[in-house]
PDB file of C-alpha atoms and ligand atoms in Angstrom:
ATOM      1  CA  UNK A   1      13.828   7.051  14.619  1.00  0.00           C
ATOM      2  CA  UNK A   2      13.379   9.602  11.853  1.00  0.00           C
ATOM      3  CA  UNK A   3       9.844   9.791  10.547  1.00  0.00           C
ATOM      4  CA  UNK A   4       8.756  11.970   7.640  1.00  0.00           C
ATOM      5  CA  UNK A   5      11.260  13.832   5.525  1.00  0.00           C
ATOM      6  CA  UNK A   6      10.970  17.580   5.100  1.00  0.00           C
ATOM      7  CA  UNK A   7       9.537  18.217   1.712  1.00  0.00           C
ATOM      8  CA  UNK A   8       9.673  20.891  -0.920  1.00  0.00           C
ATOM      9  CA  UNK A   9       6.339  22.729  -1.091  1.00  0.00           C
ATOM     10  CA  UNK A  10       5.091  20.637  -4.002  1.00  0.00           C
ATOM     11  CA  UNK A  11       5.451  17.379  -2.053  1.00  0.00           C
ATOM     12  CA  UNK A  12       3.438  16.857   1.050  1.00  0.00           C
ATOM     13  CA  UNK A  13       4.778  14.723   3.869  1.00  0.00           C
ATOM     14  CA  UNK A  14       2.880  11.441   4.093  1.00  0.00           C
ATOM     15  CA  UNK A  15       1.383  10.930   7.536  1.00  0.00           C
ATOM     16  CA  UNK A  16       2.276   7.645   9.280  1.00  0.00           C
ATOM     17  CA  UNK A  17      -1.197   6.298   8.367  1.00  0.00           C
ATOM     18  CA  UNK A  18      -0.522   7.025   4.699  1.00  0.00           C
ATOM     19  CA  UNK A  19       2.829   5.288   4.785  1.00  0.00           C
ATOM     20  CA  UNK A  20       1.927   1.947   3.360  1.00  0.00           C
ATOM     21  CA  UNK A  21       4.854  -0.188   4.272  1.00  0.00           C
ATOM     22  CA  UNK A  22       6.866  -0.654   7.407  1.00  0.00           C
ATOM     23  CA  UNK A  23       8.815  -3.663   6.277  1.00  0.00           C
ATOM     24  CA  UNK A  24       7.612  -6.622   8.355  1.00  0.00           C
ATOM     25  CA  UNK A  25      10.136  -8.367  10.602  1.00  0.00           C
ATOM     26  CA  UNK A  26       9.426 -11.580   8.715  1.00  0.00           C
ATOM     27  CA  UNK A  27      10.721  -9.998   5.502  1.00  0.00           C
ATOM     28  CA  UNK A  28      13.941  -8.869   7.156  1.00  0.00           C
ATOM     29  CA  UNK A  29      14.305 -12.346   8.659  1.00  0.00           C
ATOM     30  CA  UNK A  30      13.988 -13.706   5.137  1.00  0.00           C
ATOM     31  CA  UNK A  31      16.963 -11.592   4.071  1.00  0.00           C
ATOM     32  CA  UNK A  32      18.995 -13.207   6.852  1.00  0.00           C
ATOM     33  CA  UNK A  33      17.862 -16.734   6.138  1.00  0.00           C
ATOM     34  CA  UNK A  34      17.409 -16.829   2.388  1.00  0.00           C
ATOM     35  CA  UNK A  35      19.658 -13.923   1.451  1.00  0.00           C
ATOM     36  CA  UNK A  36      17.007 -11.739  -0.176  1.00  0.00           C
ATOM     37  CA  UNK A  37      13.397 -10.671  -0.135  1.00  0.00           C
ATOM     38  CA  UNK A  38      11.035  -8.596  -2.248  1.00  0.00           C
ATOM     39  CA  UNK A  39       8.533  -6.286  -0.572  1.00  0.00           C
ATOM     40  CA  UNK A  40       5.790  -5.003  -2.850  1.00  0.00           C
ATOM     41  CA  UNK A  41       4.144  -1.609  -2.372  1.00  0.00           C
ATOM     42  CA  UNK A  42       7.096  -0.265  -0.417  1.00  0.00           C
ATOM     43  CA  UNK A  43       7.054   3.320  -1.729  1.00  0.00           C
ATOM     44  CA  UNK A  44       3.868   5.324  -1.299  1.00  0.00           C
ATOM     45  CA  UNK A  45       2.184   6.320  -4.553  1.00  0.00           C
ATOM     46  CA  UNK A  46       3.079  10.008  -4.354  1.00  0.00           C
ATOM     47  CA  UNK A  47       6.775   9.394  -3.714  1.00  0.00           C
ATOM     48  CA  UNK A  48       6.892   6.813  -6.467  1.00  0.00           C
ATOM     49  CA  UNK A  49       5.032   8.954  -9.007  1.00  0.00           C
ATOM     50  CA  UNK A  50       7.196  12.005  -8.393  1.00  0.00           C
ATOM     51  CA  UNK A  51      10.376   9.927  -8.635  1.00  0.00           C
ATOM     52  CA  UNK A  52       9.204   8.360 -11.889  1.00  0.00           C
ATOM     53  CA  UNK A  53       8.460  11.772 -13.406  1.00  0.00           C
ATOM     54  CA  UNK A  54      11.907  12.988 -12.382  1.00  0.00           C
ATOM     55  CA  UNK A  55      13.600  10.075 -14.179  1.00  0.00           C
ATOM     56  CA  UNK A  56      13.012  11.822 -17.493  1.00  0.00           C
ATOM     57  CA  UNK A  57      15.273  14.693 -16.466  1.00  0.00           C
ATOM     58  CA  UNK A  58      18.066  12.126 -16.603  1.00  0.00           C
ATOM     59  CA  UNK A  59      17.071   9.337 -18.966  1.00  0.00           C
ATOM     60  CA  UNK A  60      15.238   9.094 -22.275  1.00  0.00           C
ATOM     61  CA  UNK A  61      11.616   8.083 -21.826  1.00  0.00           C
ATOM     62  CA  UNK A  62      11.152   4.534 -23.142  1.00  0.00           C
ATOM     63  CA  UNK A  63       9.011   5.754 -26.053  1.00  0.00           C
ATOM     64  CA  UNK A  64      11.719   8.238 -27.052  1.00  0.00           C
ATOM     65  CA  UNK A  65      14.478   5.680 -26.691  1.00  0.00           C
ATOM     66  CA  UNK A  66      12.701   3.015 -28.733  1.00  0.00           C
ATOM     67  CA  UNK A  67      11.665   5.523 -31.399  1.00  0.00           C
ATOM     68  CA  UNK A  68      15.346   5.807 -32.249  1.00  0.00           C
ATOM     69  CA  UNK A  69      17.794   3.697 -30.206  1.00  0.00           C
ATOM     70  CA  UNK A  70      20.626   4.866 -32.467  1.00  0.00           C
ATOM     71  CA  UNK A  71      20.217   8.368 -31.043  1.00  0.00           C
ATOM     72  CA  UNK A  72      21.257   6.986 -27.626  1.00  0.00           C
ATOM     73  CA  UNK A  73      24.424   5.043 -28.423  1.00  0.00           C
ATOM     74  CA  UNK A  74      25.807   5.215 -24.892  1.00  0.00           C
ATOM     75  CA  UNK A  75      23.441   2.480 -23.666  1.00  0.00           C
ATOM     76  CA  UNK A  76      24.984   0.075 -26.159  1.00  0.00           C
ATOM     77  CA  UNK A  77      28.489   0.576 -24.816  1.00  0.00           C
ATOM     78  CA  UNK A  78      28.137  -1.239 -21.504  1.00  0.00           C
ATOM     79  CA  UNK A  79      25.563  -2.868 -19.241  1.00  0.00           C
ATOM     80  CA  UNK A  80      26.496  -0.205 -16.726  1.00  0.00           C
ATOM     81  CA  UNK A  81      26.097   2.802 -19.038  1.00  0.00           C
ATOM     82  CA  UNK A  82      22.714   3.594 -17.483  1.00  0.00           C
ATOM     83  CA  UNK A  83      24.163   4.011 -13.983  1.00  0.00           C
ATOM     84  CA  UNK A  84      24.053   7.465 -12.401  1.00  0.00           C
ATOM     85  CA  UNK A  85      25.384   8.150  -8.922  1.00  0.00           C
ATOM     86  CA  UNK A  86      23.641  10.266  -6.263  1.00  0.00           C
ATOM     87  CA  UNK A  87      22.781  13.129  -6.161  1.00  0.00           C
ATOM     88  CA  UNK A  88      20.197  13.838  -8.872  1.00  0.00           C
ATOM     89  CA  UNK A  89      18.888  17.157 -10.138  1.00  0.00           C
ATOM     90  CA  UNK A  90      15.546  16.623  -8.402  1.00  0.00           C
ATOM     91  CA  UNK A  91      14.541  16.245  -4.759  1.00  0.00           C
ATOM     92  CA  UNK A  92      11.844  13.848  -5.937  1.00  0.00           C
ATOM     93  CA  UNK A  93      14.659  11.363  -6.605  1.00  0.00           C
ATOM     94  CA  UNK A  94      17.060  12.432  -3.875  1.00  0.00           C
ATOM     95  CA  UNK A  95      14.494  11.793  -1.154  1.00  0.00           C
ATOM     96  CA  UNK A  96      13.945   8.167  -2.161  1.00  0.00           C
ATOM     97  CA  UNK A  97      17.160   6.705  -0.644  1.00  0.00           C
ATOM     98  CA  UNK A  98      16.344   8.446   2.658  1.00  0.00           C
ATOM     99  CA  UNK A  99      12.708   7.308   2.668  1.00  0.00           C
ATOM    100  CA  UNK A 100      11.801   6.935   6.335  1.00  0.00           C
ATOM    101  CA  UNK A 101      10.737   3.300   6.009  1.00  0.00           C
ATOM    102  CA  UNK A 102      14.021   2.478   4.333  1.00  0.00           C
ATOM    103  CA  UNK A 103      15.972   4.024   7.197  1.00  0.00           C
ATOM    104  CA  UNK A 104      13.751   2.109   9.594  1.00  0.00           C
ATOM    105  CA  UNK A 105      14.393  -1.169   7.770  1.00  0.00           C
ATOM    106  CA  UNK A 106      18.144  -0.590   7.652  1.00  0.00           C
ATOM    107  CA  UNK A 107      18.248   0.227  11.372  1.00  0.00           C
ATOM    108  CA  UNK A 108      16.320  -2.925  12.189  1.00  0.00           C
ATOM    109  CA  UNK A 109      18.281  -5.125   9.821  1.00  0.00           C
ATOM    110  CA  UNK A 110      21.666  -3.795  10.916  1.00  0.00           C
ATOM    111  CA  UNK A 111      20.484  -3.638  14.550  1.00  0.00           C
ATOM    112  CA  UNK A 112      21.862  -0.186  15.193  1.00  0.00           C
ATOM    113  CA  UNK A 113      20.994   3.435  14.499  1.00  0.00           C
ATOM    114  CA  UNK A 114      24.667   4.082  13.703  1.00  0.00           C
ATOM    115  CA  UNK A 115      24.459   3.393   9.984  1.00  0.00           C
ATOM    116  CA  UNK A 116      25.885   4.805   6.778  1.00  0.00           C
ATOM    117  CA  UNK A 117      24.157   5.015   3.427  1.00  0.00           C
ATOM    118  CA  UNK A 118      27.307   4.167   1.508  1.00  0.00           C
ATOM    119  CA  UNK A 119      26.107   3.990  -2.075  1.00  0.00           C
ATOM    120  CA  UNK A 120      23.160   5.293  -4.105  1.00  0.00           C
ATOM    121  CA  UNK A 121      22.688   4.764  -7.818  1.00  0.00           C
ATOM    122  CA  UNK A 122      20.007   4.966 -10.442  1.00  0.00           C
ATOM    123  CA  UNK A 123      20.118   2.385 -13.185  1.00  0.00           C
ATOM    124  CA  UNK A 124      18.290   2.516 -16.491  1.00  0.00           C
ATOM    125  CA  UNK A 125      18.281  -0.413 -18.893  1.00  0.00           C
ATOM    126  CA  UNK A 126      16.663  -0.565 -22.319  1.00  0.00           C
ATOM    127  CA  UNK A 127      15.875  -3.817 -24.056  1.00  0.00           C
ATOM    128  CA  UNK A 128      18.132  -4.497 -27.022  1.00  0.00           C
ATOM    129  CA  UNK A 129      20.724  -1.879 -26.115  1.00  0.00           C
ATOM    130  CA  UNK A 130      23.120  -4.618 -24.976  1.00  0.00           C
ATOM    131  CA  UNK A 131      22.997  -8.107 -23.449  1.00  0.00           C
ATOM    132  CA  UNK A 132      22.364  -7.543 -19.740  1.00  0.00           C
ATOM    133  CA  UNK A 133      22.913 -11.173 -18.671  1.00  0.00           C
ATOM    134  CA  UNK A 134      25.480 -11.573 -15.890  1.00  0.00           C
ATOM    135  CA  UNK A 135      27.152 -14.467 -14.116  1.00  0.00           C
ATOM    136  CA  UNK A 136      25.958 -15.154 -10.608  1.00  0.00           C
ATOM    137  CA  UNK A 137      28.149 -13.164  -8.273  1.00  0.00           C
ATOM    138  CA  UNK A 138      28.365 -11.898  -4.724  1.00  0.00           C
ATOM    139  CA  UNK A 139      28.278  -8.116  -4.543  1.00  0.00           C
ATOM    140  CA  UNK A 140      30.761  -7.751  -1.722  1.00  0.00           C
ATOM    141  CA  UNK A 141      33.670  -7.635  -4.151  1.00  0.00           C
ATOM    142  CA  UNK A 142      33.277  -3.888  -4.665  1.00  0.00           C
ATOM    143  CA  UNK A 143      31.638  -3.196  -1.286  1.00  0.00           C
ATOM    144  CA  UNK A 144      34.528  -4.291   0.945  1.00  0.00           C
ATOM    145  CA  UNK A 145      38.229  -4.723   0.392  1.00  0.00           C
ATOM    146  CA  UNK A 146      38.149  -8.041   2.286  1.00  0.00           C
ATOM    147  CA  UNK A 147      35.214 -10.486   2.654  1.00  0.00           C
ATOM    148  CA  UNK A 148      32.015 -10.583   4.752  1.00  0.00           C
ATOM    149  CA  UNK A 149      32.130 -12.517   8.003  1.00  0.00           C
ATOM    150  CA  UNK A 150      30.218 -15.765   7.870  1.00  0.00           C
ATOM    151  CA  UNK A 151      28.676 -15.002  11.273  1.00  0.00           C
ATOM    152  CA  UNK A 152      27.360 -11.781   9.707  1.00  0.00           C
ATOM    153  CA  UNK A 153      28.976  -9.427  12.161  1.00  0.00           C
ATOM    154  CA  UNK A 154      28.652  -5.974  10.558  1.00  0.00           C
ATOM    155  CA  UNK A 155      26.587  -7.115   7.547  1.00  0.00           C
ATOM    156  CA  UNK A 156      25.813  -4.829   4.636  1.00  0.00           C
ATOM    157  CA  UNK A 157      22.221  -4.318   3.457  1.00  0.00           C
ATOM    158  CA  UNK A 158      21.909  -3.831  -0.271  1.00  0.00           C
ATOM    159  CA  UNK A 159      18.656  -2.875  -1.981  1.00  0.00           C
ATOM    160  CA  UNK A 160      17.095  -2.254  -5.360  1.00  0.00           C
ATOM    161  CA  UNK A 161      14.081   0.057  -5.259  1.00  0.00           C
ATOM    162  CA  UNK A 162      12.026  -0.663  -8.377  1.00  0.00           C
ATOM    163  CA  UNK A 163      10.881   2.529 -10.094  1.00  0.00           C
ATOM    164  CA  UNK A 164       9.259   0.651 -12.970  1.00  0.00           C
ATOM    165  CA  UNK A 165       7.291  -2.578 -13.081  1.00  0.00           C
ATOM    166  CA  UNK A 166       9.681  -5.519 -13.278  1.00  0.00           C
ATOM    167  CA  UNK A 167       8.211  -8.719 -14.690  1.00  0.00           C
ATOM    168  CA  UNK A 168      10.022 -11.819 -15.908  1.00  0.00           C
ATOM    169  CA  UNK A 169      10.417 -10.005 -19.237  1.00  0.00           C
ATOM    170  CA  UNK A 170      12.009  -6.869 -17.773  1.00  0.00           C
ATOM    171  CA  UNK A 171      15.465  -8.141 -16.872  1.00  0.00           C
ATOM    172  CA  UNK A 172      14.762  -8.903 -13.198  1.00  0.00           C
ATOM    173  CA  UNK A 173      17.593  -9.467 -10.792  1.00  0.00           C
ATOM    174  CA  UNK A 174      17.842 -13.227 -10.210  1.00  0.00           C
ATOM    175  CA  UNK A 175      18.998 -14.430  -6.799  1.00  0.00           C
ATOM    176  CA  UNK A 176      20.005 -17.853  -5.523  1.00  0.00           C
ATOM    177  CA  UNK A 177      18.701 -18.781  -2.058  1.00  0.00           C
ATOM    178  CA  UNK A 178      21.586 -19.017   0.390  1.00  0.00           C
ATOM    179  CA  UNK A 179      20.962 -22.662   1.257  1.00  0.00           C
ATOM    180  CA  UNK A 180      21.988 -23.684  -2.288  1.00  0.00           C
ATOM    181  CA  UNK A 181      25.374 -21.999  -2.080  1.00  0.00           C
ATOM    182  CA  UNK A 182      26.429 -22.415   1.548  1.00  0.00           C
ATOM    183  CA  UNK A 183      29.207 -24.786   0.507  1.00  0.00           C
ATOM    184  CA  UNK A 184      30.897 -22.177  -1.673  1.00  0.00           C
ATOM    185  CA  UNK A 185      33.583 -20.442   0.409  1.00  0.00           C
ATOM    186  CA  UNK A 186      32.902 -16.777   1.019  1.00  0.00           C
ATOM    187  CA  UNK A 187      36.126 -15.907  -0.757  1.00  0.00           C
ATOM    188  CA  UNK A 188      34.573 -16.955  -4.085  1.00  0.00           C
ATOM    189  CA  UNK A 189      32.705 -14.111  -5.797  1.00  0.00           C
ATOM    190  CA  UNK A 190      31.603 -15.601  -9.145  1.00  0.00           C
ATOM    191  CA  UNK A 191      30.131 -18.850 -10.403  1.00  0.00           C
ATOM    192  CA  UNK A 192      30.207 -20.332 -13.883  1.00  0.00           C
ATOM    193  CA  UNK A 193      27.491 -19.008 -16.184  1.00  0.00           C
ATOM    194  CA  UNK A 194      24.436 -21.175 -15.790  1.00  0.00           C
ATOM    195  CA  UNK A 195      25.565 -23.117 -12.732  1.00  0.00           C
ATOM    196  CA  UNK A 196      22.585 -22.024 -10.620  1.00  0.00           C
ATOM    197  CA  UNK A 197      20.018 -21.276 -13.310  1.00  0.00           C
ATOM    198  CA  UNK A 198      17.798 -24.000 -11.824  1.00  0.00           C
ATOM    199  CA  UNK A 199      17.885 -22.434  -8.383  1.00  0.00           C
ATOM    200  CA  UNK A 200      17.607 -18.745  -9.140  1.00  0.00           C
ATOM    201  CA  UNK A 201      14.520 -16.739  -8.227  1.00  0.00           C
ATOM    202  CA  UNK A 202      13.490 -13.687 -10.263  1.00  0.00           C
ATOM    203  CA  UNK A 203      13.012 -10.594  -8.107  1.00  0.00           C
ATOM    204  CA  UNK A 204       9.921  -9.320  -9.878  1.00  0.00           C
ATOM    205  CA  UNK A 205       7.426  -6.781  -8.595  1.00  0.00           C
ATOM    206  CA  UNK A 206       5.419  -3.724  -9.475  1.00  0.00           C
ATOM    207  CA  UNK A 207       7.013  -0.280  -9.424  1.00  0.00           C
ATOM    208  CA  UNK A 208       7.467   0.812  -5.827  1.00  0.00           C
ATOM    209  CA  UNK A 209       8.660  -2.621  -4.664  1.00  0.00           C
ATOM    210  CA  UNK A 210      12.010  -3.137  -3.012  1.00  0.00           C
ATOM    211  CA  UNK A 211      14.465  -6.016  -3.311  1.00  0.00           C
ATOM    212  CA  UNK A 212      16.629  -6.314  -0.204  1.00  0.00           C
ATOM    213  CA  UNK A 213      19.589  -8.679  -0.274  1.00  0.00           C
ATOM    214  CA  UNK A 214      22.933  -9.334   1.371  1.00  0.00           C
ATOM    215  CA  UNK A 215      26.383  -9.117  -0.081  1.00  0.00           C
ATOM    216  CA  UNK A 216      27.011 -12.848   0.355  1.00  0.00           C
ATOM    217  CA  UNK A 217      24.065 -13.948  -1.786  1.00  0.00           C
ATOM    218  CA  UNK A 218      24.741 -15.058  -5.347  1.00  0.00           C
ATOM    219  CA  UNK A 219      22.605 -13.150  -7.830  1.00  0.00           C
ATOM    220  CA  UNK A 220      22.855 -11.686 -11.307  1.00  0.00           C
ATOM    221  CA  UNK A 221      21.442  -9.130 -13.673  1.00  0.00           C
ATOM    222  CA  UNK A 222      19.434 -10.753 -16.453  1.00  0.00           C
ATOM    223  CA  UNK A 223      18.571  -9.802 -19.982  1.00  0.00           C
ATOM    224  CA  UNK A 224      15.201  -8.599 -21.189  1.00  0.00           C
ATOM    225  CA  UNK A 225      12.794 -11.235 -22.489  1.00  0.00           C
ATOM    226  CA  UNK A 226      11.109  -9.065 -25.102  1.00  0.00           C
ATOM    227  CA  UNK A 227      11.814  -5.974 -27.214  1.00  0.00           C
ATOM    228  CA  UNK A 228      10.604  -2.504 -26.326  1.00  0.00           C
ATOM    229  CA  UNK A 229      10.960  -2.967 -22.562  1.00  0.00           C
ATOM    230  CA  UNK A 230      12.897  -0.938 -20.050  1.00  0.00           C
ATOM    231  CA  UNK A 231      13.812  -1.111 -16.368  1.00  0.00           C
ATOM    232  CA  UNK A 232      14.518   1.714 -13.914  1.00  0.00           C
ATOM    233  CA  UNK A 233      15.796   0.920 -10.433  1.00  0.00           C
ATOM    234  CA  UNK A 234      17.527   2.733  -7.596  1.00  0.00           C
ATOM    235  CA  UNK A 235      20.158   0.615  -5.840  1.00  0.00           C
ATOM    236  CA  UNK A 236      20.775   1.870  -2.266  1.00  0.00           C
ATOM    237  CA  UNK A 237      23.193   0.301   0.208  1.00  0.00           C
ATOM    238  CA  UNK A 238      23.607   0.608   3.983  1.00  0.00           C
ATOM    239  CA  UNK A 239      26.198  -0.568   6.476  1.00  0.00           C
ATOM    240  CA  UNK A 240      26.773  -0.257  10.174  1.00  0.00           C
ATOM    241  CA  UNK A 241      29.168   2.581  10.856  1.00  0.00           C
ATOM    242  CA  UNK A 242      32.589   1.404  11.833  1.00  0.00           C
ATOM    243  CA  UNK A 243      34.492  -0.954   9.597  1.00  0.00           C
ATOM    244  CA  UNK A 244      36.566   1.228   7.299  1.00  0.00           C
ATOM    245  CA  UNK A 245      37.188  -1.643   4.894  1.00  0.00           C
ATOM    246  CA  UNK A 246      33.551  -1.536   3.809  1.00  0.00           C
ATOM    247  CA  UNK A 247      32.091   1.098   1.498  1.00  0.00           C
ATOM    248  CA  UNK A 248      31.912   2.286  -2.058  1.00  0.00           C
ATOM    249  CA  UNK A 249      31.573   6.050  -2.449  1.00  0.00           C
ATOM    250  CA  UNK A 250      33.064   9.009  -0.599  1.00  0.00           C
ATOM    251  CA  UNK A 251      30.210  11.524  -0.348  1.00  0.00           C
ATOM    252  CA  UNK A 252      32.435  14.634  -0.164  1.00  0.00           C
ATOM    253  CA  UNK A 253      33.409  13.838  -3.726  1.00  0.00           C
ATOM    254  CA  UNK A 254      29.767  14.217  -4.846  1.00  0.00           C
ATOM    255  CA  UNK A 255      28.924  17.538  -3.218  1.00  0.00           C
ATOM    256  CA  UNK A 256      29.605  19.500  -6.396  1.00  0.00           C
ATOM    257  CA  UNK A 257      26.865  17.688  -8.310  1.00  0.00           C
ATOM    258  CA  UNK A 258      23.542  19.399  -9.055  1.00  0.00           C
ATOM    259  CA  UNK A 259      21.015  18.533  -6.373  1.00  0.00           C
ATOM    260  CA  UNK A 260      23.432  17.889  -3.506  1.00  0.00           C
ATOM    261  CA  UNK A 261      22.888  21.217  -1.726  1.00  0.00           C
ATOM    262  CA  UNK A 262      19.126  21.125  -2.124  1.00  0.00           C
ATOM    263  CA  UNK A 263      19.096  17.547  -0.835  1.00  0.00           C
ATOM    264  CA  UNK A 264      21.108  18.436   2.257  1.00  0.00           C
ATOM    265  CA  UNK A 265      18.940  21.500   2.911  1.00  0.00           C
ATOM    266  CA  UNK A 266      15.722  19.470   2.592  1.00  0.00           C
ATOM    267  CA  UNK A 267      16.831  16.517   4.721  1.00  0.00           C
ATOM    268  CA  UNK A 268      16.275  16.071   8.430  1.00  0.00           C
ATOM    269  CA  UNK A 269      19.302  15.719  10.728  1.00  0.00           C
ATOM    270  CA  UNK A 270      18.616  11.950  10.783  1.00  0.00           C
ATOM    271  CA  UNK A 271      18.691  11.742   7.012  1.00  0.00           C
ATOM    272  CA  UNK A 272      21.866  13.846   6.710  1.00  0.00           C
ATOM    273  CA  UNK A 273      23.556  11.671   9.280  1.00  0.00           C
ATOM    274  CA  UNK A 274      23.354   8.730   6.875  1.00  0.00           C
ATOM    275  CA  UNK A 275      25.879  10.566   4.693  1.00  0.00           C
ATOM    276  CA  UNK A 276      28.217  11.237   7.597  1.00  0.00           C
ATOM    277  CA  UNK A 277      26.971  14.757   8.363  1.00  0.00           C
ATOM    278  CA  UNK A 278      27.909  15.644  11.963  1.00  0.00           C
ATOM    279  CA  UNK A 279      24.897  15.049  14.231  1.00  0.00           C
ATOM    280  CA  UNK A 280      23.381  17.501  16.712  1.00  0.00           C
ATOM    281  CA  UNK A 281      25.589  17.699  19.772  1.00  0.00           C
ATOM    282  CA  UNK A 282      28.746  16.659  17.961  1.00  0.00           C
ATOM    283  CA  UNK A 283      31.830  18.604  19.061  1.00  0.00           C
ATOM    284  CA  UNK A 284      32.301  19.572  15.414  1.00  0.00           C
ATOM    285  CA  UNK A 285      29.604  22.216  15.824  1.00  0.00           C
ATOM    286  CA  UNK A 286      30.704  25.598  17.125  1.00  0.00           C
ATOM    287  CA  UNK A 287      29.889  29.172  16.224  1.00  0.00           C
ATOM    288  CA  UNK A 288      32.309  29.140  13.317  1.00  0.00           C
ATOM    289  CA  UNK A 289      31.127  25.875  11.731  1.00  0.00           C
ATOM    290  CA  UNK A 290      27.472  26.842  12.185  1.00  0.00           C
ATOM    291  CA  UNK A 291      28.068  30.141  10.420  1.00  0.00           C
ATOM    292  CA  UNK A 292      30.172  28.730   7.616  1.00  0.00           C
ATOM    293  CA  UNK A 293      27.998  25.682   6.925  1.00  0.00           C
ATOM    294  CA  UNK A 294      25.094  28.124   6.619  1.00  0.00           C
ATOM    295  CA  UNK A 295      27.095  29.995   3.976  1.00  0.00           C
ATOM    296  CA  UNK A 296      27.822  26.800   2.082  1.00  0.00           C
ATOM    297  CA  UNK A 297      24.198  25.571   2.317  1.00  0.00           C
ATOM    298  CA  UNK A 298      21.925  28.614   1.918  1.00  0.00           C
ATOM    299  CA  UNK A 299      18.510  28.047   3.463  1.00  0.00           C
ATOM    300  CA  UNK A 300      19.533  25.172   5.734  1.00  0.00           C
ATOM    301  CA  UNK A 301      18.001  25.049   9.218  1.00  0.00           C
ATOM    302  CA  UNK A 302      20.933  24.530  11.550  1.00  0.00           C
ATOM    303  CA  UNK A 303      18.966  25.121  14.743  1.00  0.00           C
ATOM    304  CA  UNK A 304      19.143  21.429  15.718  1.00  0.00           C
ATOM    305  CA  UNK A 305      22.941  21.672  15.631  1.00  0.00           C
ATOM    306  CA  UNK A 306      23.234  25.081  17.220  1.00  0.00           C
ATOM    307  CA  UNK A 307      21.015  25.258  20.232  1.00  0.00           C
ATOM    308  CA  UNK A 308      23.244  23.281  22.568  1.00  0.00           C
ATOM    309  CA  UNK A 309      26.405  24.870  21.209  1.00  0.00           C
ATOM    310  CA  UNK A 310      25.109  28.398  21.667  1.00  0.00           C
ATOM    311  CA  UNK A 311      24.702  27.906  25.402  1.00  0.00           C
ATOM    312  CA  UNK A 312      28.210  26.489  25.742  1.00  0.00           C
ATOM    313  CA  UNK A 313      30.135  28.773  23.466  1.00  0.00           C
ATOM    314  CA  UNK A 314      28.512  32.097  22.602  1.00  0.00           C
ATOM    315  CA  UNK A 315      29.556  33.537  19.253  1.00  0.00           C
TER     316      UNK A 315
HETATM  317  O1  AKG B 401      20.795  -5.153 -12.516  1.00  0.00           O
HETATM  318  C1  AKG B 401      20.571  -6.155 -11.839  1.00  0.00           C
HETATM  319  O2  AKG B 401      19.472  -6.686 -11.780  1.00  0.00           O
HETATM  320  C2  AKG B 401      21.654  -6.754 -11.014  1.00  0.00           C
HETATM  321  C3  AKG B 401      22.995  -6.241 -11.351  1.00  0.00           C
HETATM  322  C4  AKG B 401      24.037  -6.733 -10.435  1.00  0.00           C
HETATM  323  O3  AKG B 401      23.830  -7.601  -9.650  1.00  0.00           O
HETATM  324  C5  AKG B 401      25.369  -6.115 -10.431  1.00  0.00           C
HETATM  325  O4  AKG B 401      25.737  -5.414 -11.395  1.00  0.00           O
HETATM  326  O5  AKG B 401      26.106  -6.314  -9.444  1.00  0.00           O
HETATM  327 FE1  FE2 B 402      25.302  -7.656  -8.160  1.00  0.00          FE
END
């Protein structure tokens, strides 16, 4: 199990004792039984603080936005205008979706080490930009081209990492416990607006918390309850490797974005594997691929991929 990402010099690796939160089994069991859970204090303070600082390379700071919302018209165009796909310009953000305790939780929840991180987003919302209220829906609609299995073979684990404090006023995600909706066939993805308002639970928590949920749970984005508020979250989704009908992004299509190369160079083999990178010992690796991947990713340490190969097939 991967522990401790390689860091850029400005970010020290937290020791296991400093890592505050291995997600308890009981919380993962709650995701199975209830459909979702919130774990507070998930990110360590240094990781969280650095990620928060890096947000302002991408988004207007709340004080700048609210000083003149008209200067940022894009956020008024759609609820989804504040979405940005991985990678990001800064390692401080790119390391969050491969946070060791997140990998650990996904491996335990999905009950295998053979997992894909199949979607990473950042999402900024600013109060008053637009109405963020949504219908209750199941997320699987754009995470699989069919439907989840009711017996939860090959489930998907979807998460929101909160990078800002989310109170009742900050447009929390609102989720409906599974026992209220078990009678709704899995083929149904939306409910009528308001149908489960009585049952929904607001996924609130301080910055650094994580909401983990499943793709069969009804939930919705909600609007802000007061002016001048903002919400910054990182949605990250995992699946067991194997069923080609599940997924959302094709990572090769994102390798041209600023931050991708640095992220791949900084990651451990375990972390890269989540994106489909060939693991150590894979037959993909030979003298040619080792040399050419090193050209594509200057500074990368390919020793873990090369040692075995070098004894089998000298260059
Ligand atoms: O932003 C949120 O809190 C939830 C949004 C959501 O569920 C969605 O867009 O699928
Ligand atoms: Fe959703």
